[in-house]
Each structure stands twice: as C-alpha cells, then as structure tokens.
Amino acid sequence: MQQTDEKATIIIGDQQIELPVLIGTEGHKSIDISRLFEEYGITTFDPSLGSTSMCQSTITYIDGDKGILRYRGIPIEQFDRPKPNFIEVAWLLIFGYLPTRQELNEFRDLLTANEMLHEELRDQFNNVPPKSPPMAILSAMLSQLACYYEKFLPLGDDDLFIEAAGRLISKARTIAAYSYRRSKGLPYIYPDPALRYCANFLHMMFSIPYQQYIIGEEIEDAMNLVLILHADHEQNCSTSAVRVVGSAKANLFASCAAGVSALWGPLHGGANVEVMKMLEAINSGGMDPKDCINAAKDKDNPYKLYGFGHRVYKNYDPRAKILRAAADRVFARQKINDPLLDIARQLEEYALNDSYFIDRKLYPNVDFYSGILLRAIGIPTNMFTVIFAMGRLPGWIAQWKEQHDNTTQKIIRPRQLYVGKKLNDYVPIGER
Ligand code: CMC
C-alpha cells in the first residue's frame, strides 16, 4: 500500500479537511480516514462496512467486477489442474509463498503427528446431545483446544505459531469427522497416518470399525478441490470476525472458533445448506423453479435465491464456475445422474435471463454448486458448512497471522452514531 500524491477533500460547513489517498497493488484507491476522529471529532457511517477497507492485506485479491480471485497473486483457476494439495495451498496462504518439497513434507508430518484428539476431548463429543448441529460442535471443540494446549496461548513465539497452526488444521479435520459420527450415533474412527489430508477425513467420516472405506481418486480430488476453493476470500464476514477477535490478542483457537460461528449463518457459509433445501424442495415437487425465482424477487417475501448474489462479485463467482465444471466431470465419470444438478442448471438459466437478477448483477456464488459436488462425494447436507469451515481454516489462520505480525495494528473498536435518548433519569420501580 502506497500513499498517492492525491488528496481527498471533505467539506463540512466552512471546514475543509484534506485526507491522504492510498493505492493498492492493483490500483484500487482508498481514502485514509484513520485519524479523522482523533483530529476532527468526525466519524464515517458505513454500517455493513461495504465501503470500508478494514485492513491492508497481501493474502487474497478479488476483482468483483471481473470475477477474479487470486491467492497470493495466483489465479484460482491454476489450482484446478494441475492439482496442488490443499496443504500446499494452506502453506501458501499462511506463509506467503509456495513451500519447497522439504517444507511441505515437514508440514505434512506435523499434521500427521497431530491428527488425533486428546481422549478426553474425544469423550466430550458424547456430552453433546445426539443430532447436535455439527457446526455447533466444531465451534465448541475448536475453542476447547485451548484447554488442552495452553502452551500456544501466549502469542509471541513464531516457532510455536507454526505448530499451533498445523495442530489446528489437522485436529479440525478430526473434529469435523467426529461431529458427523456423533450426529449419526456412529463409533469414532481413529485417523490413519498413511492417508493424505482429504482421504484421511473421508476415512474418519465413512469407515466403520470392521470395514475400511475405499476412497476413489476422483472423490479425493474433488474433496481437495472443494477445500482449496474455500481456503480464503479476503475480508468476508467470518474472516472479519477472526480479525476482530484476534485484534484483542485472543489466541488462534478462540479467534478461529469465532470464525466458525460467523460462517454458520445462512447469508454466509450456511447458504450451501439452504441451496440444497431449495433444490430438494423443487425435486420433490414442493416448489417449481419459476416459483423460487418469483419468491426471491418479491420484496414482501423474505425468500432468497440462495447461492446467488455476493457483496463483492458483480459477475460470475470464479469458484462457482470451477465447481460447476468439476460437478459435471465427477458426475460423468462416476456415471451419476443427480436430478439436482439439472434443477440447479435450470434455476441458473432462469435467473441469468431475468431482469431482476441482471439489473442487480446477481450471479451464482460458491455455494450454488458446492453442495451438488459434495453430494456426489457422499457428504451429507448437515456437513456442507463444516467442510466450508475446514477449507477456510488456513485463510483464517493466515489473516490472523498477518494481523498479529503487524505491530501497528490496534484493537478493532469501531465507533457508532448514537441516535438514542438524550440525558434521561432513572425512575425507581415503584414510581413507574
Ligand atoms: N435473492 C434475491 N435477491 C437478492 C439476492 C438473492 N440471493 N441477493 C441479493 N438480492 C437483492 C437484494 O434484495 C437487493 O435488492 P434491492 O436493491 O432491490 O434492495 C440487491 O439484490 C442487493 O443485495 P444486497 O442484499 O444489498 O447485497 P449484500 O451485498 O448486502 O448481500 C448476500 C450479499 C450474499 C448476503 C446476498 O446476495 C444474499 O443474501 N445472497 C443469498 C445468500 C447466499 O448465497 N450467501 C452466500 C454468499 S457467497 C459465500 C459466502 O460468503 O459464504
């Protein structure tokens, strides 16, 4: 980020305020208002932060108008084929460069060494009601990691950071799989150190004590692709939550648990579940695709076309494009014929030809096709958002680290525009 020679001028009454203008690597300009309150007692008003750059970042670049997404400068399309491993992408995001073979092997070994859960933590799964939402379990268990690994709670040590990050990425996968096993009342399956990250997750999800789940290469690749495509997305809702919590110098586990909670919401990561409900309702004859489109357009109806629209993308989400093609590939090779894929394509066609969606630049987002691909992998709907969280974890960790390494970063503490009562008096209860 550089300061330009330009200045932005704000005129309020007879007061004229000149503010510095910053410019990012890709030419985007940002007015620096960080000293506005301190020097002039004025705040800016941007309730959902749609026009606010909360931080400077080197991790992920999005151009929403052109539909561009890059991790550390690398276009997302380059992660489709040839396929890197999710762990390689995690390293790229967290440390800022592609790992050497040795670094990658050491990172893998770190993950393998930490794939199991403390037996007491594993027992905790039995203390939540059966059929608990897996996202609730994930958030709680990530937070609880802090109870078992207190040595990672002080924040100053760089060597400990990599260990904490590796542990978190590895254990999140085990926790995710166990949250599913709990929701099904199935026995927990120990991780298998011989398996890669995604294969090991699928093994813990689907093996049974007397029968190892056979993981097809295609399915493992699809899972790997889904995780990579979700790995970071700059300052989205959950990442901002991680940054806000981390700015109070909260530890990595607590900060990422906050990210899981934010991601759960249906406007964010929870949208992939809503998409599936919508497609299933159409498939079962409960709704017609045109009814969905009309309900989503009706301003008196809270119904939304889930998987459509985005705060940043005003074009086709590049992740949705890749997922759609991947779903086509997997379905063709596995000779699967899922009617939900045809329904999704039909809905997309209707929406993209409807002036409501055209005028508002509403296109399919990552959640529109991810569920269909996850279904082909055999992942149940209540795990879709959990998979999103597993994928997003390296992004949260990278963003937490970037913020932590910035020694000028203060606690995030926005202002408000108070519109409540003026000075008021307390009235004792008997006099009200
Ligand atoms: N269906 C119908 N109308 C929509 C939709 C939709 N999915 N998305 C936006 N609109 C309308 C919205 O009603 C508004 O209309 P108007 O200008 O007439 O008031 C206009 O489009 C602009 O939308 P907005 O709500 O101001 O946009 P936003 O940036 O605040 O919200 C969003 C972005 C993603 C929350 C929203 O598009 C949405 O609710 N989409 C459905 C949920 C979804 O798919 N979420 C996943 C997002 S991508 C992955 C992730 O972040 O997790």
Tab-separated table of C-alpha atoms and ligand atoms in Angstrom:
chain	number	residue	atom	x	y	z
A	1	MET	CA	0.000	0.000	0.000
A	2	GLN	CA	1.365	3.380	-1.000
A	3	GLN	CA	0.293	6.916	-0.425
A	4	THR	CA	-0.503	8.751	-3.676
A	5	ASP	CA	0.086	12.461	-4.360
A	6	GLU	CA	-3.692	12.897	-4.436
A	7	LYS	CA	-5.749	14.195	-1.532
A	8	ALA	CA	-9.451	13.680	-0.816
A	9	THR	CA	-11.217	16.779	0.453
A	10	ILE	CA	-14.217	16.705	2.756
A	11	ILE	CA	-16.106	19.960	3.157
A	12	ILE	CA	-18.435	20.216	6.152
A	13	GLY	CA	-19.886	23.729	6.554
A	14	ASP	CA	-16.884	26.034	6.442
A	15	GLN	CA	-14.474	23.309	7.492
A	16	GLN	CA	-12.280	21.758	4.805
A	17	ILE	CA	-10.464	18.530	5.637
A	18	GLU	CA	-7.766	17.019	3.430
A	19	LEU	CA	-7.212	13.301	3.672
A	20	PRO	CA	-4.452	11.091	2.236
A	21	VAL	CA	-5.356	8.743	-0.634
A	22	LEU	CA	-3.744	5.289	-0.600
A	23	ILE	CA	-3.393	2.932	-3.536
A	24	GLY	CA	-3.202	-0.884	-3.531
A	25	THR	CA	-1.105	-3.136	-5.786
A	26	GLU	CA	-3.911	-3.450	-8.348
A	27	GLY	CA	-4.666	0.269	-8.449
A	28	HIS	CA	-7.627	0.435	-6.064
A	29	LYS	CA	-7.776	3.716	-4.165
A	30	SER	CA	-8.723	4.124	-0.526
A	31	ILE	CA	-9.190	7.332	1.456
A	32	ASP	CA	-7.292	7.146	4.726
A	33	ILE	CA	-9.736	8.295	7.404
A	34	SER	CA	-7.917	6.623	10.301
A	35	ARG	CA	-7.118	9.948	12.034
A	36	LEU	CA	-10.410	11.650	11.197
A	37	PHE	CA	-11.986	11.218	14.621
A	38	GLU	CA	-8.847	11.928	16.592
A	39	GLU	CA	-8.127	15.144	14.690
A	40	TYR	CA	-11.609	16.393	13.783
A	41	GLY	CA	-14.068	14.516	16.026
A	42	ILE	CA	-15.967	13.220	12.974
A	43	THR	CA	-16.733	9.595	12.125
A	44	THR	CA	-17.818	7.994	8.852
A	45	PHE	CA	-21.033	5.954	8.614
A	46	ASP	CA	-20.838	2.569	6.860
A	47	PRO	CA	-22.980	0.062	8.841
A	48	SER	CA	-22.123	-3.098	6.920
A	49	LEU	CA	-18.625	-1.849	6.063
A	50	GLY	CA	-19.342	-2.158	2.336
A	51	SER	CA	-17.152	0.849	1.543
A	52	THR	CA	-14.558	0.315	4.239
A	53	SER	CA	-11.151	-1.340	3.875
A	54	MET	CA	-10.740	-2.788	7.350
A	55	CYS	CA	-7.061	-3.557	6.870
A	56	GLN	CA	-4.305	-3.804	4.307
A	57	SER	CA	-3.621	-7.374	3.252
A	58	THR	CA	-1.266	-9.310	0.953
A	59	ILE	CA	-3.134	-12.604	1.065
A	60	THR	CA	-6.051	-12.665	-1.365
A	61	TYR	CA	-7.081	-10.410	-4.222
A	62	ILE	CA	-10.620	-10.202	-5.609
A	63	ASP	CA	-11.846	-8.098	-8.506
A	64	GLY	CA	-15.596	-8.484	-8.136
A	65	ASP	CA	-16.482	-6.825	-11.442
A	66	LYS	CA	-14.187	-9.031	-13.479
A	67	GLY	CA	-14.774	-12.192	-11.419
A	68	ILE	CA	-11.106	-12.543	-10.435
A	69	LEU	CA	-9.853	-14.367	-7.341
A	70	ARG	CA	-6.150	-14.869	-6.566
A	71	TYR	CA	-4.327	-16.396	-3.595
A	72	ARG	CA	-1.014	-14.608	-3.059
A	73	GLY	CA	-1.271	-13.433	-6.674
A	74	ILE	CA	-2.003	-16.874	-8.166
A	75	PRO	CA	-5.335	-17.083	-10.079
A	76	ILE	CA	-7.740	-19.559	-8.504
A	77	GLU	CA	-8.099	-21.349	-11.853
A	78	GLN	CA	-4.472	-22.504	-11.558
A	79	PHE	CA	-5.407	-24.564	-8.517
A	80	ASP	CA	-7.843	-26.674	-10.545
A	81	ARG	CA	-5.309	-28.507	-12.727
A	82	PRO	CA	-2.583	-29.481	-12.263
A	83	LYS	CA	-3.915	-30.058	-8.781
A	84	PRO	CA	-1.897	-28.891	-5.838
A	85	ASN	CA	-2.654	-30.347	-2.475
A	86	PHE	CA	-4.867	-28.449	-0.021
A	87	ILE	CA	-1.985	-28.485	2.477
A	88	GLU	CA	0.294	-26.811	-0.096
A	89	VAL	CA	-2.315	-24.075	-0.583
A	90	ALA	CA	-2.668	-23.725	3.196
A	91	TRP	CA	1.078	-23.104	3.441
A	92	LEU	CA	0.932	-20.625	0.557
A	93	LEU	CA	-1.799	-18.634	2.263
A	94	ILE	CA	-0.277	-18.709	5.732
A	95	PHE	CA	3.372	-18.113	4.882
A	96	GLY	CA	3.020	-16.196	1.621
A	97	TYR	CA	4.947	-18.470	-0.769
A	98	LEU	CA	4.710	-21.975	-2.234
A	99	PRO	CA	6.532	-24.400	0.052
A	100	THR	CA	9.657	-26.289	-1.016
A	101	ARG	CA	9.336	-30.056	-1.065
A	102	GLN	CA	11.095	-30.226	2.287
A	103	GLU	CA	8.848	-27.598	3.885
A	104	LEU	CA	5.763	-29.359	2.550
A	105	ASN	CA	6.920	-32.741	3.858
A	106	GLU	CA	7.687	-31.289	7.259
A	107	PHE	CA	4.318	-29.544	7.384
A	108	ARG	CA	2.584	-32.814	6.430
A	109	ASP	CA	4.498	-34.644	9.142
A	110	LEU	CA	3.416	-32.002	11.640
A	111	LEU	CA	-0.212	-32.520	10.635
A	112	THR	CA	0.107	-36.293	10.819
A	113	ALA	CA	1.698	-36.116	14.259
A	114	ASN	CA	-1.248	-34.063	15.498
A	115	GLU	CA	-4.200	-35.743	13.822
A	116	MET	CA	-5.545	-37.460	16.918
A	117	LEU	CA	-7.594	-35.793	19.608
A	118	HIS	CA	-6.849	-35.980	23.296
A	119	GLU	CA	-9.024	-38.841	24.546
A	120	GLU	CA	-10.762	-36.502	26.989
A	121	LEU	CA	-11.616	-34.125	24.161
A	122	ARG	CA	-12.915	-37.049	22.128
A	123	ASP	CA	-15.107	-38.026	25.078
A	124	GLN	CA	-16.571	-34.515	25.024
A	125	PHE	CA	-18.431	-35.451	21.853
A	126	ASN	CA	-20.568	-37.784	23.952
A	127	ASN	CA	-21.606	-34.878	26.173
A	128	VAL	CA	-23.446	-33.017	23.418
A	129	PRO	CA	-26.952	-34.155	22.535
A	130	PRO	CA	-27.113	-36.637	19.677
A	131	LYS	CA	-28.048	-34.953	16.373
A	132	SER	CA	-26.410	-31.700	17.505
A	133	PRO	CA	-25.651	-29.451	14.537
A	134	PRO	CA	-22.055	-30.279	13.512
A	135	MET	CA	-21.227	-26.539	13.224
A	136	ALA	CA	-22.092	-26.055	16.908
A	137	ILE	CA	-19.802	-28.946	17.814
A	138	LEU	CA	-16.991	-27.663	15.587
A	139	SER	CA	-17.050	-24.192	17.098
A	140	ALA	CA	-17.162	-25.516	20.673
A	141	MET	CA	-14.406	-28.077	20.140
A	142	LEU	CA	-12.054	-25.634	18.395
A	143	SER	CA	-12.473	-23.345	21.379
A	144	GLN	CA	-11.800	-26.254	23.715
A	145	LEU	CA	-8.448	-26.956	22.063
A	146	ALA	CA	-7.244	-24.022	24.162
A	147	CYS	CA	-7.914	-26.129	27.277
A	148	TYR	CA	-5.542	-28.846	26.083
A	149	TYR	CA	-2.751	-26.804	24.519
A	150	GLU	CA	-2.129	-23.928	26.853
A	151	LYS	CA	1.439	-23.514	25.629
A	152	PHE	CA	0.034	-21.965	22.427
A	153	LEU	CA	-1.954	-19.301	24.217
A	154	PRO	CA	0.836	-16.718	24.676
A	155	LEU	CA	1.197	-15.095	21.286
A	156	GLY	CA	4.815	-14.023	20.937
A	157	ASP	CA	6.634	-17.141	19.717
A	158	ASP	CA	6.951	-17.708	15.928
A	159	ASP	CA	8.094	-21.341	16.270
A	160	LEU	CA	5.052	-22.125	18.334
A	161	PHE	CA	2.809	-20.428	15.764
A	162	ILE	CA	3.548	-22.992	13.031
A	163	GLU	CA	2.970	-25.803	15.496
A	164	ALA	CA	-0.326	-24.264	16.633
A	165	ALA	CA	-1.435	-23.711	13.023
A	166	GLY	CA	-0.551	-27.282	11.993
A	167	ARG	CA	-2.290	-28.697	15.035
A	168	LEU	CA	-5.405	-26.658	14.375
A	169	ILE	CA	-5.664	-27.622	10.688
A	170	SER	CA	-5.105	-31.275	11.495
A	171	LYS	CA	-7.378	-31.529	14.517
A	172	ALA	CA	-10.179	-29.533	12.854
A	173	ARG	CA	-10.430	-32.347	10.300
A	174	THR	CA	-10.762	-34.968	13.043
A	175	ILE	CA	-13.254	-32.827	14.973
A	176	ALA	CA	-15.272	-32.270	11.789
A	177	ALA	CA	-15.470	-36.004	11.082
A	178	TYR	CA	-16.344	-36.808	14.711
A	179	SER	CA	-19.108	-34.196	14.743
A	180	TYR	CA	-20.707	-36.175	11.924
A	181	ARG	CA	-20.153	-39.507	13.663
A	182	ARG	CA	-21.808	-38.076	16.777
A	183	SER	CA	-24.781	-36.777	14.802
A	184	LYS	CA	-25.236	-40.307	13.440
A	185	GLY	CA	-24.501	-42.173	16.664
A	186	LEU	CA	-21.604	-43.976	14.942
A	187	PRO	CA	-18.330	-45.033	16.637
A	188	TYR	CA	-15.382	-42.678	16.208
A	189	ILE	CA	-12.736	-43.873	13.777
A	190	TYR	CA	-9.095	-43.017	14.506
A	191	PRO	CA	-7.222	-41.139	11.789
A	192	ASP	CA	-4.906	-43.176	9.573
A	193	PRO	CA	-1.406	-41.632	9.335
A	194	ALA	CA	-0.845	-43.315	5.958
A	195	LEU	CA	-3.596	-41.252	4.320
A	196	ARG	CA	-3.433	-37.753	2.824
A	197	TYR	CA	-5.466	-34.899	4.333
A	198	CYS	CA	-8.695	-35.377	2.373
A	199	ALA	CA	-8.543	-39.161	2.220
A	200	ASN	CA	-8.000	-39.266	5.971
A	201	PHE	CA	-11.066	-37.080	6.521
A	202	LEU	CA	-13.209	-39.308	4.284
A	203	HIS	CA	-11.867	-42.368	6.122
A	204	MET	CA	-12.891	-40.902	9.506
A	205	MET	CA	-16.291	-39.956	8.095
A	206	PHE	CA	-17.191	-43.189	6.364
A	207	SER	CA	-15.109	-46.157	7.552
A	208	ILE	CA	-16.675	-48.493	10.043
A	209	PRO	CA	-14.686	-50.488	12.599
A	210	TYR	CA	-14.810	-53.698	10.584
A	211	GLN	CA	-14.690	-52.164	7.107
A	212	GLN	CA	-12.306	-49.561	5.701
A	213	TYR	CA	-13.964	-47.056	3.370
A	214	ILE	CA	-12.426	-47.340	-0.092
A	215	ILE	CA	-11.585	-43.845	-1.340
A	216	GLY	CA	-11.643	-43.354	-5.094
A	217	GLU	CA	-9.013	-40.979	-6.506
A	218	GLU	CA	-11.662	-38.895	-8.230
A	219	ILE	CA	-13.577	-38.383	-4.983
A	220	GLU	CA	-10.431	-37.467	-3.060
A	221	ASP	CA	-9.506	-34.964	-5.810
A	222	ALA	CA	-12.979	-33.408	-5.717
A	223	MET	CA	-12.759	-33.009	-1.941
A	224	ASN	CA	-9.311	-31.453	-2.295
A	225	LEU	CA	-10.653	-29.011	-4.894
A	226	VAL	CA	-13.607	-28.008	-2.697
A	227	LEU	CA	-11.282	-27.252	0.227
A	228	ILE	CA	-8.873	-25.247	-1.940
A	229	LEU	CA	-11.682	-23.157	-3.453
A	230	HIS	CA	-12.909	-22.234	0.032
A	231	ALA	CA	-9.461	-21.583	1.513
A	232	ASP	CA	-9.613	-17.791	1.653
A	233	HIS	CA	-11.788	-14.947	0.457
A	234	GLU	CA	-10.263	-11.813	1.931
A	235	GLN	CA	-12.342	-9.799	4.411
A	236	ASN	CA	-15.613	-11.747	4.392
A	237	CYS	CA	-17.864	-11.973	7.449
A	238	SER	CA	-16.153	-14.897	9.216
A	239	THR	CA	-12.639	-13.656	8.450
A	240	SER	CA	-13.547	-10.239	9.795
A	241	ALA	CA	-14.838	-11.992	12.922
A	242	VAL	CA	-11.486	-13.777	13.264
A	243	ARG	CA	-9.659	-10.473	12.853
A	244	VAL	CA	-11.876	-8.639	15.330
A	245	VAL	CA	-11.402	-11.326	17.985
A	246	GLY	CA	-7.677	-11.637	17.194
A	247	SER	CA	-7.210	-7.871	17.472
A	248	ALA	CA	-7.964	-8.190	21.197
A	249	LYS	CA	-4.899	-10.505	21.252
A	250	ALA	CA	-7.143	-13.530	21.681
A	251	ASN	CA	-5.417	-16.800	20.805
A	252	LEU	CA	-5.652	-18.588	17.464
A	253	PHE	CA	-8.107	-21.256	18.662
A	254	ALA	CA	-10.572	-18.747	20.132
A	255	SER	CA	-10.317	-16.493	17.069
A	256	CYS	CA	-10.976	-19.340	14.613
A	257	ALA	CA	-13.881	-20.640	16.729
A	258	ALA	CA	-15.438	-17.188	16.271
A	259	GLY	CA	-14.938	-17.598	12.511
A	260	VAL	CA	-16.883	-20.883	12.591
A	261	SER	CA	-19.797	-19.198	14.373
A	262	ALA	CA	-19.966	-16.415	11.788
A	263	LEU	CA	-19.675	-18.857	8.905
A	264	TRP	CA	-22.653	-20.855	10.158
A	265	GLY	CA	-25.099	-18.082	9.187
A	266	PRO	CA	-27.267	-18.717	6.095
A	267	LEU	CA	-26.154	-15.481	4.451
A	268	HIS	CA	-22.564	-16.717	4.624
A	269	GLY	CA	-21.316	-20.345	4.666
A	270	GLY	CA	-24.704	-21.698	5.729
A	271	ALA	CA	-26.046	-20.764	2.280
A	272	ASN	CA	-24.808	-24.084	0.838
A	273	VAL	CA	-27.330	-25.897	3.062
A	274	GLU	CA	-30.124	-23.522	2.027
A	275	VAL	CA	-29.321	-24.149	-1.654
A	276	MET	CA	-29.667	-27.867	-1.108
A	277	LYS	CA	-33.006	-27.438	0.715
A	278	MET	CA	-34.240	-25.338	-2.210
A	279	LEU	CA	-33.123	-27.878	-4.847
A	280	GLU	CA	-34.628	-30.727	-2.861
A	281	ALA	CA	-37.924	-28.860	-2.458
A	282	ILE	CA	-38.083	-28.428	-6.230
A	283	ASN	CA	-37.109	-32.047	-6.849
A	284	SER	CA	-39.772	-33.384	-4.521
A	285	GLY	CA	-42.387	-31.340	-6.339
A	286	GLY	CA	-42.920	-28.965	-3.408
A	287	MET	CA	-41.828	-25.993	-5.492
A	288	ASP	CA	-41.382	-25.055	-9.094
A	289	PRO	CA	-38.107	-23.345	-10.250
A	290	LYS	CA	-40.122	-20.378	-11.544
A	291	ASP	CA	-41.852	-20.114	-8.116
A	292	CYS	CA	-38.422	-19.866	-6.458
A	293	ILE	CA	-37.348	-17.103	-8.811
A	294	ASN	CA	-40.602	-15.207	-8.279
A	295	ALA	CA	-40.483	-15.620	-4.492
A	296	ALA	CA	-36.889	-14.331	-4.452
A	297	LYS	CA	-37.942	-11.277	-6.470
A	298	ASP	CA	-40.916	-10.496	-4.257
A	299	LYS	CA	-39.917	-7.730	-1.821
A	300	ASP	CA	-42.723	-8.724	0.572
A	301	ASN	CA	-41.293	-12.229	0.800
A	302	PRO	CA	-38.096	-12.884	2.808
A	303	TYR	CA	-37.290	-15.807	0.489
A	304	LYS	CA	-33.930	-15.549	-1.289
A	305	LEU	CA	-32.402	-17.396	-4.170
A	306	TYR	CA	-29.649	-18.902	-2.022
A	307	GLY	CA	-26.316	-19.378	-3.760
A	308	PHE	CA	-26.928	-16.185	-5.745
A	309	GLY	CA	-25.533	-12.710	-5.169
A	310	HIS	CA	-22.416	-11.506	-3.453
A	311	ARG	CA	-21.207	-8.379	-1.696
A	312	VAL	CA	-18.056	-8.259	-3.845
A	313	TYR	CA	-18.728	-10.234	-7.040
A	314	LYS	CA	-20.874	-8.410	-9.546
A	315	ASN	CA	-20.012	-11.109	-12.042
A	316	TYR	CA	-19.909	-14.915	-12.043
A	317	ASP	CA	-18.048	-16.095	-8.943
A	318	PRO	CA	-14.952	-17.839	-10.403
A	319	ARG	CA	-15.242	-20.549	-7.733
A	320	ALA	CA	-18.786	-21.380	-8.865
A	321	LYS	CA	-17.521	-21.764	-12.456
A	322	ILE	CA	-14.849	-24.252	-11.392
A	323	LEU	CA	-17.254	-26.140	-9.121
A	324	ARG	CA	-19.875	-26.395	-11.831
A	325	ALA	CA	-17.325	-27.872	-14.264
A	326	ALA	CA	-15.983	-30.198	-11.555
A	327	ALA	CA	-19.513	-31.418	-10.774
A	328	ASP	CA	-20.063	-32.125	-14.481
A	329	ARG	CA	-16.774	-34.068	-14.620
A	330	VAL	CA	-17.414	-36.143	-11.487
A	331	PHE	CA	-20.993	-36.931	-12.497
A	332	ALA	CA	-19.904	-38.012	-15.995
A	333	ARG	CA	-17.032	-40.198	-14.787
A	334	GLN	CA	-18.955	-41.734	-11.897
A	335	LYS	CA	-21.959	-42.163	-14.208
A	336	ILE	CA	-24.136	-40.403	-11.628
A	337	ASN	CA	-27.340	-38.784	-12.721
A	338	ASP	CA	-28.361	-36.363	-9.995
A	339	PRO	CA	-31.599	-34.540	-10.836
A	340	LEU	CA	-30.493	-31.715	-8.508
A	341	LEU	CA	-27.728	-30.773	-10.934
A	342	ASP	CA	-30.276	-30.348	-13.747
A	343	ILE	CA	-32.515	-28.294	-11.452
A	344	ALA	CA	-29.586	-26.065	-10.456
A	345	ARG	CA	-28.674	-25.501	-14.109
A	346	GLN	CA	-32.288	-24.652	-14.905
A	347	LEU	CA	-32.554	-22.214	-11.983
A	348	GLU	CA	-29.316	-20.577	-13.059
A	349	GLU	CA	-30.570	-20.174	-16.617
A	350	TYR	CA	-33.840	-18.608	-15.464
A	351	ALA	CA	-32.090	-16.229	-13.080
A	352	LEU	CA	-29.409	-15.154	-15.536
A	353	ASN	CA	-32.111	-14.245	-18.061
A	354	ASP	CA	-34.325	-12.380	-15.610
A	355	SER	CA	-34.058	-8.591	-15.457
A	356	TYR	CA	-34.283	-8.605	-11.616
A	357	PHE	CA	-31.045	-10.611	-11.375
A	358	ILE	CA	-29.423	-8.946	-14.401
A	359	ASP	CA	-30.060	-5.407	-13.109
A	360	ARG	CA	-28.681	-6.251	-9.645
A	361	LYS	CA	-25.755	-8.228	-11.076
A	362	LEU	CA	-26.702	-11.337	-9.118
A	363	TYR	CA	-24.765	-14.399	-10.284
A	364	PRO	CA	-24.187	-17.860	-8.811
A	365	ASN	CA	-21.744	-17.766	-5.910
A	366	VAL	CA	-19.542	-20.528	-4.481
A	367	ASP	CA	-22.435	-22.035	-2.526
A	368	PHE	CA	-24.608	-22.683	-5.570
A	369	TYR	CA	-22.703	-25.694	-6.935
A	370	SER	CA	-20.538	-26.757	-3.959
A	371	GLY	CA	-23.337	-28.780	-2.349
A	372	ILE	CA	-24.035	-30.715	-5.530
A	373	LEU	CA	-20.380	-31.710	-5.766
A	374	LEU	CA	-20.267	-32.574	-2.059
A	375	ARG	CA	-23.346	-34.758	-2.530
A	376	ALA	CA	-21.521	-36.635	-5.273
A	377	ILE	CA	-18.673	-37.216	-2.797
A	378	GLY	CA	-21.251	-38.631	-0.384
A	379	ILE	CA	-21.156	-35.759	2.132
A	380	PRO	CA	-24.498	-35.291	3.929
A	381	THR	CA	-26.110	-31.849	3.838
A	382	ASN	CA	-25.590	-31.085	7.539
A	383	MET	CA	-21.822	-31.291	6.922
A	384	PHE	CA	-21.646	-28.843	3.991
A	385	THR	CA	-20.870	-25.794	6.109
A	386	VAL	CA	-18.415	-27.798	8.208
A	387	ILE	CA	-16.497	-28.630	5.020
A	388	PHE	CA	-16.536	-24.922	4.142
A	389	ALA	CA	-15.032	-24.214	7.592
A	390	MET	CA	-12.313	-26.847	7.139
A	391	GLY	CA	-11.438	-25.254	3.827
A	392	ARG	CA	-11.496	-21.710	5.223
A	393	LEU	CA	-9.318	-22.502	8.217
A	394	PRO	CA	-5.955	-21.773	6.504
A	395	GLY	CA	-7.381	-18.436	5.361
A	396	TRP	CA	-8.458	-17.532	8.899
A	397	ILE	CA	-5.043	-18.561	10.223
A	398	ALA	CA	-3.256	-16.549	7.515
A	399	GLN	CA	-5.364	-13.469	8.232
A	400	TRP	CA	-4.888	-13.853	11.989
A	401	LYS	CA	-1.094	-14.123	11.477
A	402	GLU	CA	-0.942	-11.177	9.106
A	403	GLN	CA	-2.772	-9.029	11.617
A	404	HIS	CA	-0.713	-10.352	14.529
A	405	ASP	CA	2.564	-9.641	12.676
A	406	ASN	CA	1.504	-6.054	12.052
A	407	THR	CA	2.874	-4.304	15.099
A	408	THR	CA	0.946	-1.120	14.320
A	409	GLN	CA	-2.435	-2.916	14.473
A	410	LYS	CA	-4.565	-1.718	17.356
A	411	ILE	CA	-7.619	-3.414	18.827
A	412	ILE	CA	-10.538	-3.169	16.364
A	413	ARG	CA	-13.056	-0.942	18.034
A	414	PRO	CA	-15.442	0.903	15.685
A	415	ARG	CA	-17.455	3.961	16.647
A	416	GLN	CA	-21.232	4.334	16.400
A	417	LEU	CA	-23.677	7.066	15.546
A	418	TYR	CA	-25.748	7.336	18.726
A	419	VAL	CA	-29.411	8.030	17.965
A	420	GLY	CA	-30.885	7.085	21.360
A	421	LYS	CA	-32.382	9.264	24.090
A	422	LYS	CA	-30.635	12.365	25.374
A	423	LEU	CA	-29.839	12.608	29.080
A	424	ASN	CA	-32.530	10.654	30.933
A	425	ASP	CA	-33.367	9.956	34.583
A	426	TYR	CA	-33.652	6.632	36.390
A	427	VAL	CA	-37.173	6.176	37.805
A	428	PRO	CA	-37.472	3.901	40.867
A	429	ILE	CA	-39.640	0.838	40.162
A	430	GLY	CA	-42.495	1.941	42.462
A	431	GLU	CA	-42.854	5.251	40.609
A	432	ARG	CA	-43.143	3.881	37.056
B	1	CMC	N1	-32.066	-13.438	-4.000
B	1	CMC	C1	-32.885	-12.386	-4.262
B	1	CMC	N2	-32.485	-11.104	-4.200
B	1	CMC	C2	-31.208	-10.872	-3.866
B	1	CMC	C3	-30.309	-11.903	-3.582
B	1	CMC	C4	-30.782	-13.236	-3.661
B	1	CMC	N3	-29.967	-14.277	-3.408
B	1	CMC	N4	-29.102	-11.369	-3.269
B	1	CMC	C5	-29.254	-10.046	-3.344
B	1	CMC	N5	-30.530	-9.721	-3.712
B	1	CMC	C6	-31.058	-8.391	-3.960
B	1	CMC	C7	-31.308	-7.650	-2.644
B	1	CMC	O1	-32.625	-7.898	-2.181
B	1	CMC	C8	-31.108	-6.213	-3.091
B	1	CMC	O2	-32.232	-5.811	-3.816
B	1	CMC	P1	-32.706	-4.241	-3.786
B	1	CMC	O3	-31.575	-3.467	-4.368
B	1	CMC	O4	-33.948	-4.235	-4.607
B	1	CMC	O5	-32.967	-3.925	-2.322
B	1	CMC	C9	-29.960	-6.314	-4.086
B	1	CMC	O6	-30.051	-7.645	-4.636
B	1	CMC	C10	-28.576	-6.114	-3.475
B	1	CMC	O7	-28.399	-7.091	-2.488
B	1	CMC	P2	-27.890	-6.827	-1.012
B	1	CMC	O8	-28.643	-7.697	-0.063
B	1	CMC	O9	-27.865	-5.357	-0.742
B	1	CMC	O10	-26.396	-7.338	-1.138
B	1	CMC	P3	-25.399	-7.636	0.029
B	1	CMC	O11	-24.055	-7.373	-0.509
B	1	CMC	O12	-25.795	-6.937	1.293
B	1	CMC	O13	-25.604	-9.201	0.307
B	1	CMC	C11	-25.508	-11.520	0.059
B	1	CMC	C12	-24.848	-10.188	-0.278
B	1	CMC	C13	-24.573	-12.631	-0.343
B	1	CMC	C14	-25.732	-11.629	1.577
B	1	CMC	C15	-26.860	-11.616	-0.680
B	1	CMC	O14	-26.625	-11.595	-2.067
B	1	CMC	C16	-27.619	-12.875	-0.304
B	1	CMC	O15	-28.330	-12.868	0.703
B	1	CMC	N6	-27.480	-13.986	-1.096
B	1	CMC	C17	-28.112	-15.229	-0.722
B	1	CMC	C18	-27.283	-15.917	0.368
B	1	CMC	C19	-26.007	-16.510	-0.199
B	1	CMC	O16	-25.994	-17.164	-1.228
B	1	CMC	N7	-24.902	-16.301	0.540
B	1	CMC	C20	-23.587	-16.823	0.161
B	1	CMC	C21	-22.628	-15.729	-0.201
B	1	CMC	S1	-21.135	-16.310	-1.026
B	1	CMC	C22	-20.282	-17.298	0.060
B	1	CMC	C23	-20.116	-16.790	1.437
B	1	CMC	O17	-19.742	-15.660	1.662
B	1	CMC	O18	-20.356	-17.569	2.333
